[in-house]
Steps between C-alpha positions, in 0.01 A plus 500: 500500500324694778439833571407567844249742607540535880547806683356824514161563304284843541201378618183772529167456686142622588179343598362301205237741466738754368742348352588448122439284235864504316837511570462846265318750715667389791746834554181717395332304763395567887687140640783587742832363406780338677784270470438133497770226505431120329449263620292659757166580637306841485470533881873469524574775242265727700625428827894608322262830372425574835081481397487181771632490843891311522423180693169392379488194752518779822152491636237573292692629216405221284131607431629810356575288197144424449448887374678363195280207410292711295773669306657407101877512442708514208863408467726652234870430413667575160768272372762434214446179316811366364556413110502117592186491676306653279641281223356220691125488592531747834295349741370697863548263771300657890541224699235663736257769452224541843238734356207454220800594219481660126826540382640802228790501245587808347167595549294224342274281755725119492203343685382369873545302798321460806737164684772644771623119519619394130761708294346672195676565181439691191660478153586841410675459156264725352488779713893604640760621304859513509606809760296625786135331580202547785358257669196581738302270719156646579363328825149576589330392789397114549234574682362687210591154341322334755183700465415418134537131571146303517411320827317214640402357804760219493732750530574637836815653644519410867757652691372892533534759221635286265185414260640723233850256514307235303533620173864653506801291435699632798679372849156411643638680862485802359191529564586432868576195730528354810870538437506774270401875515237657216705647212393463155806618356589544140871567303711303266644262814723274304798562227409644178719446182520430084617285330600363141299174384774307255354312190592168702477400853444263756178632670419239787621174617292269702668202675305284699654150752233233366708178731788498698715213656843526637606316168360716238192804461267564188440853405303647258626845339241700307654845300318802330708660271475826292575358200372656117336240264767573214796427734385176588396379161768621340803395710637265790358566875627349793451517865802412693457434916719482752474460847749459803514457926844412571621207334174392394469681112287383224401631108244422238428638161204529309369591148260774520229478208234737723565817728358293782574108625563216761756257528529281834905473680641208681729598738755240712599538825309831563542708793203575600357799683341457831370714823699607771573219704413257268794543269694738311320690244695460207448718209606457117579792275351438221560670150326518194658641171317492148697415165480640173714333257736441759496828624384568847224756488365540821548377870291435788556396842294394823613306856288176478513266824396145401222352765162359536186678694163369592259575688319204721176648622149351583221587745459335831209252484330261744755266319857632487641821665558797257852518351679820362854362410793657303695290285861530402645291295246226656609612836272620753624903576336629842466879419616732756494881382374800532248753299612752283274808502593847405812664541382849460233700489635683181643183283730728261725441887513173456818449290668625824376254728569177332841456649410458860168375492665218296783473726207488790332236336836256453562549880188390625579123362188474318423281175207675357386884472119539400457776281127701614242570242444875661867616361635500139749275342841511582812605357704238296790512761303331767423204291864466457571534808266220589589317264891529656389410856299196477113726599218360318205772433155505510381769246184640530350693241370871582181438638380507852234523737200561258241375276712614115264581223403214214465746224624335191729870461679420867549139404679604220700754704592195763602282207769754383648578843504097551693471198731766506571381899558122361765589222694695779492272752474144394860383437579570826589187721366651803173531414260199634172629478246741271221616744188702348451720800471541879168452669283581227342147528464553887350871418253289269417242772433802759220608238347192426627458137695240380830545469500263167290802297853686483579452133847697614640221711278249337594558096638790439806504698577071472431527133800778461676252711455219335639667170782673641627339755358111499708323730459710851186460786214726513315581758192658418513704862656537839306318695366350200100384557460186259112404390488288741589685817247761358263233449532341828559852672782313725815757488648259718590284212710715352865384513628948464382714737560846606510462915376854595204468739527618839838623539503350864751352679673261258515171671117550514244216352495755191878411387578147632158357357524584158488208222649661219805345430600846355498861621570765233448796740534537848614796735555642808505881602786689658570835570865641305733666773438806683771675229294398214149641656673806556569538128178503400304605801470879650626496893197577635335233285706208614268400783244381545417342218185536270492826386525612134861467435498157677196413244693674190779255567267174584469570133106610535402677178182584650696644866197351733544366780244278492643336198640166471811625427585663840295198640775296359787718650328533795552135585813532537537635859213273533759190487743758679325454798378164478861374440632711783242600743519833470511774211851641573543902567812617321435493102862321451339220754205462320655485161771239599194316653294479208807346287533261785192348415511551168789268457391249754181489284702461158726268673251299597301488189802345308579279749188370518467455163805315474401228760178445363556178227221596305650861433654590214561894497467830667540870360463741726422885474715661456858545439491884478293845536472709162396835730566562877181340697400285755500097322580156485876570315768387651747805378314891487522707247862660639653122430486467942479128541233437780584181734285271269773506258704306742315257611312426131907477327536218780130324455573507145848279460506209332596331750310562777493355899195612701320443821106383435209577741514304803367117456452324822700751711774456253635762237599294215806582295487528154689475180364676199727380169414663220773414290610239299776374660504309854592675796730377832600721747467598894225678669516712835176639667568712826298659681593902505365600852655204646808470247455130554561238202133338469629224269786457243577270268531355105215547271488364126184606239518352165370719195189726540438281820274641842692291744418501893835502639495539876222564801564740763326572804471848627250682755271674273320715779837682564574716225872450333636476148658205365810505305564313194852450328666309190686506210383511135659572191818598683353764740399496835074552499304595821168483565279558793106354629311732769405299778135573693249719366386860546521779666869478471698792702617723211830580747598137536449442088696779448768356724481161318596683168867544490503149577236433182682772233872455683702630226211709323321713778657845274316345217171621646432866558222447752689234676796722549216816600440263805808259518785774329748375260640210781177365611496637842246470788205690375425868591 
């Protein structure tokens, strides 16, 4: 039974300084007092009080939050605890709690918690009663947290102002990002809710594919069950499965003799679960009941897929190339996907946006989602919905960007949260890879230390692994740097890379000479629409760029403008005008033109990827903006789509044709399979200024094959686009392959879209600012 605790709390606050020490004194006390709803965030309750401004993403409003940083908070409800619960072992389930936490029942002190990331619970047999109870959750400040924490030298945050972020188990961009505005929020952001704990129950399953064939697949099954030493002595026990995916069904019983054991499965004929593209991705439901003298006493059930994943990875050498290689079910999987970063600034939101980012992510065409160490972990319903669609992720744990302290205390912190984040997660099908962080091991390298002295991503974190989830890759970090890329001090051998550099033109040297055979981040700037900058700029601050609200909203938690992060936004009407000539005049113009090249440079990334033999993956940043800013995502914060969207859901099919860089005064044609099925079918390239047919004909690729299918000969110093059309999967696909290089005339690009989009110009808000809804000639 559950008893939920959602909805509206009374929460009261002061600066930490005065605040109080019990859940007693707190009417007889000077904290102010307001409503609060749960899940939520203490910003968000202020902002309904009317104590913060209504839109905290309008121009600077956002650094009013940091007045609050300093401040303690305590959360009351009062609730009824039914006869049943109580009878049972009542047991306080907060699936998320962001503050340094103590928590209160009916006045006596339950305990603490200091991890936003990992539910906490708390048996509270022994201190509620049956009618009306009070809870309170006392969150101080984690910087106070942060300040009685030892430090060292090894230890070093390095993005600005967050060196007190090392110690606190929180979304590491709270403390500000590149992406991701300064807010160091606090509030009880996920559900809240009791529960009974019966005598007897099923507490965890762990299934794991150890071989697959198309003939047969060996599991292994391993159960934890609550389960009193009387009961099993004294009487019969049995654990019942049963699984099903269509007309594929299997059962097994065992004795149970221990509240814990493993038995391996042989399943026939198994449908398997593969990536999109690949192959459906069948799921079984599987169910679990336990026996008691041939009564059924409790009942557990989890979606299983059954599949195989390795990871094939070495370092280049002066011998071999480097090789970073998904394996499914022994087949080679190209990844194509996207990062995942935060949704919102304020997580407690985040229930709300699952729908459509999902449904974002499943239109795009992707087959893997990488999951960023700056964010927290995600709700279960997107590794079901993964799981559904065929998207393998990349989970990083919460760490990014800094140098974590070694203190035996924070190890021990790290090894709960890795636990706690394994038995969630690791029966899900989707899930391909453990990673311990991102760019700590690069953040090492930058300092001269080597990156094998983290006993996280070294021991700590593989050794929970290796207990709780065996059978799965880990990657120690993203990009990882092994001993002997440190030793040799050759990043060039690594297989991963983040491809960040420059941020110039991007057919430059820069990204068409990399060796990596993987890229795990990669991104291109572009403005959102002239609507969106309205929404979170003041009129007069619209143009020209650079001052404060620009900064505010290039995410700069330090608002210089000699900062890298305006540095980095800046560039953007730096590739404006290299791609067009000329930095446009109207701000509709010059957003439309920075999503221009924005997609061309996404496009073009993928593509290039997926021509290259020795590739085997690219994730780009990012899918999505979790505040309104200036950024690599290809949808803003308002859900607007920006052109990239477009032209990455087409780079991004399975089955993909494509025009190469010129070889020999010849474009090349090319075929792209990545599926596992063969592929016939006719190809058209025309050219759009002149509308004529450059070639057409039949075109076969067998599975996952890079096939040359055609040469064509155009005039690459007159500036046209080329036209690509075929059929795949029962739909018609276009493509399209700029020909000549820059300046291009932003007029006669714009004219060439409604010929590019046909169908999908409305799609676009900053197309149809220029174009309108039609895709007329452009104002």
């Amino acid at each position: 039974m559950h008893l939920r605790l959602n909805g509206e709390w009374t929460l009261y606050y002061a600066p930490a300084v005065k605040g109080c020490s019990s859940p007693d004194g707190l009417e007889r006390s000077a904290m102010a007092k307001i409503r609060a709803t749960v899940p939520g965030n203490v910003e968000l309750d202020l902002i309904r009080a009317g104590v913060l401004p209504a839109d905290l993403f309008h121009g600077e409003n956002i650094l009013a939050v940091r007045a609050y940083e300093d401040y303690e908070w305590w959360y009351v409800t009062h609730f009824d605890l039914p006869a049943d619960i109580l009878s049972r072992g009542p047991t306080l389930h907060l699936a998320g709690v962001d503050g340094w936490a103590e928590y209160w029942v009916n006045g006596q002190r339950l305990g603490v918690s200091t991890n936003m990331l990992i539910e906490q619970t708390w048996e509270l047999s022994k201190l509620v009663e049956a009618g009306t109870n009070t809870l309170a959750v006392h969150l101080r400040p984690v910087r106070e947290l942060a300040w009685s924490k030892p430090t060292a030298p090894y230890w070093a945050g390095v993005l600005p102002l967050t060196e007190e972020s090392l110690w606190v188990r929180k979304a590491p961009h709270a403390y500000g990002w590149d992406i991701m505005p300064r807010a160091v929020s606090a509030g009880l952001w996920r559900d809240v809710w009791i529960e009974d704990t019966p005598p007897l129950a099923i507490e965890r399953l762990y299934v794991a594919t150890l071989e697959v064939s198309s003939s047969q697949a060996t599991l292994e099954l391993w159960y934890q069950l609550r389960l009193p030493f009387a009961t099993a002595r004294d009487h019969h026990c049995e654990l019942r499965l049963y699984a099903s995916c269509q007309d594929s069904k299997w059962q097994h019983r065992l004795c149970v003799h221990f509240p814990s054991g493993t038995c391996r499965l042989a399943v026939d004929r198994p449908y398997l679960w593969w990536p999109f593209g690949y192959g459906s991705p069948h799921l079984y439901e599987l169910v679990a009941e336990l026996w008691v003298d041939g009564e059924r006493m409790a009942v557990r059930r989890e979606t299983i897929g059954i599949r195989t994943v390795q990871l094939d990875r070495r370092d280049a050498s002066h011998f071999q190339s480097g090789r970073f290689q998904f394996m499914v079910n022994g087949v080679a999987v190209f990844a194509r996907g996207t990062n995942w970063g935060p949704m919102e600034v304020f997580h407690s939101r985040d229930r709300d946006a699952y729908p459509q980012h999902l449904a974002l992510l499943k239109e795009l065409r992707g087959n893997m989602v990488r999951l960023w160490g700056g964010n927290v972990y995600p709700a279960d319903e997107f590794y079901a919905f993964c799981d559904r669609e065929g998207i393998m992720v990349w989970q990083d744990f919460a760490m990014a960007c800094a140098l974590y302290p070694q203190h035996p205390e924070f190890q021990a912190e790290i090894r709960r949260e890795v636990v706690a984040v394994a038995q969630r997660f690791a029966n899900h099908a989707a899930l391909v890879l453990w990673c311990g962080d991102n760019e700590v091991d690069q953040m090492a390298y930058g300092r001269r230390i080597p990156a094998m002295s983290n006993v996280l991503t070294r021991r700590v974190i593989p050794d929970a692994l290796s207990e709780q989830d065996p059978h799965r890759p880990y990657l120690p970090s993203s990009p990882f740097i092994s001993q002997a890329v440190d030793d040799a001090h050759d990043l060039e051998s690594m297989p991963e890379v983040h491809l960040w550099g420059p941020r110039n033109y991007f057919k430059s040297a820069f990204y068409t000479q990399y060796s990596a055979p993987f890229v795990s981040e990669i991104g291109f700037m572009g403005l959102p629409s002239a609507n969106t900058l309205r929404r979170f700029l003041d009129p007069d601050q619209m143009w020209p760029p650079g001052n404060r609200q620009w900064l505010v909203h290039a995410s700069d938690p330090t608002v210089d403008p000699k900062s890298p992060y305006w540095e980095r936004a800046r560039k953007t009407f730096d590739r404006i005008e290299e791609y067009f000539g000329i930095l446009p005049t109207a701000i509709a113009d010059i957003a439309l033109a920075s999503q221009i090249v924005q997609a061309e440079g996404f496009k073009f990334a993928i593509e290039w990827a997926r021509q290259q033999s020795g590739k085997t993956g690219l994730l780009w940043w990012s899918l999505f903006d979790g505040w309104p800013q200036v950024s690599d995502a290809v949808v803003d914060y308002y859900s607007e789509k920006k052109l990239a969207f477009d032209y990455i859901q087409t780079a991004q099919q399975p089955l993909l044709v494509l025009i190469g860089e010129p070889q020999d005064m010849a474009y090349p044609v090319i075929i792209s399979n990545h599926r596992r099925q063969s592929w016939q079918g006719r190809i058209v390239v025309r050219d759009i200024e002149t509308r004529r047919v450059l070639w057409e004909g039949d075109a076969e690729a067998g599975p996952g094959a890079l096939v040359e299918a055609a040469r064509i000969t155009a005039d690459a110093s007159r500036q046209t686009v080329l036209a690509l059309r075929w059929s795949a999967e029962g739909e018609e696909v276009n493509n399209h392959y700029l020909v000549g290089a820059p300046p291009f005339a932003f007029a006669q690009y714009c004219g060439w879209l409604p010929s590019v989009l046909e169908d999908r110009v409305a799609h676009y808000p900053a197309v149809v600012d220029v174009l309108g809804s039609q895709g007329s000639t452009p104002r």
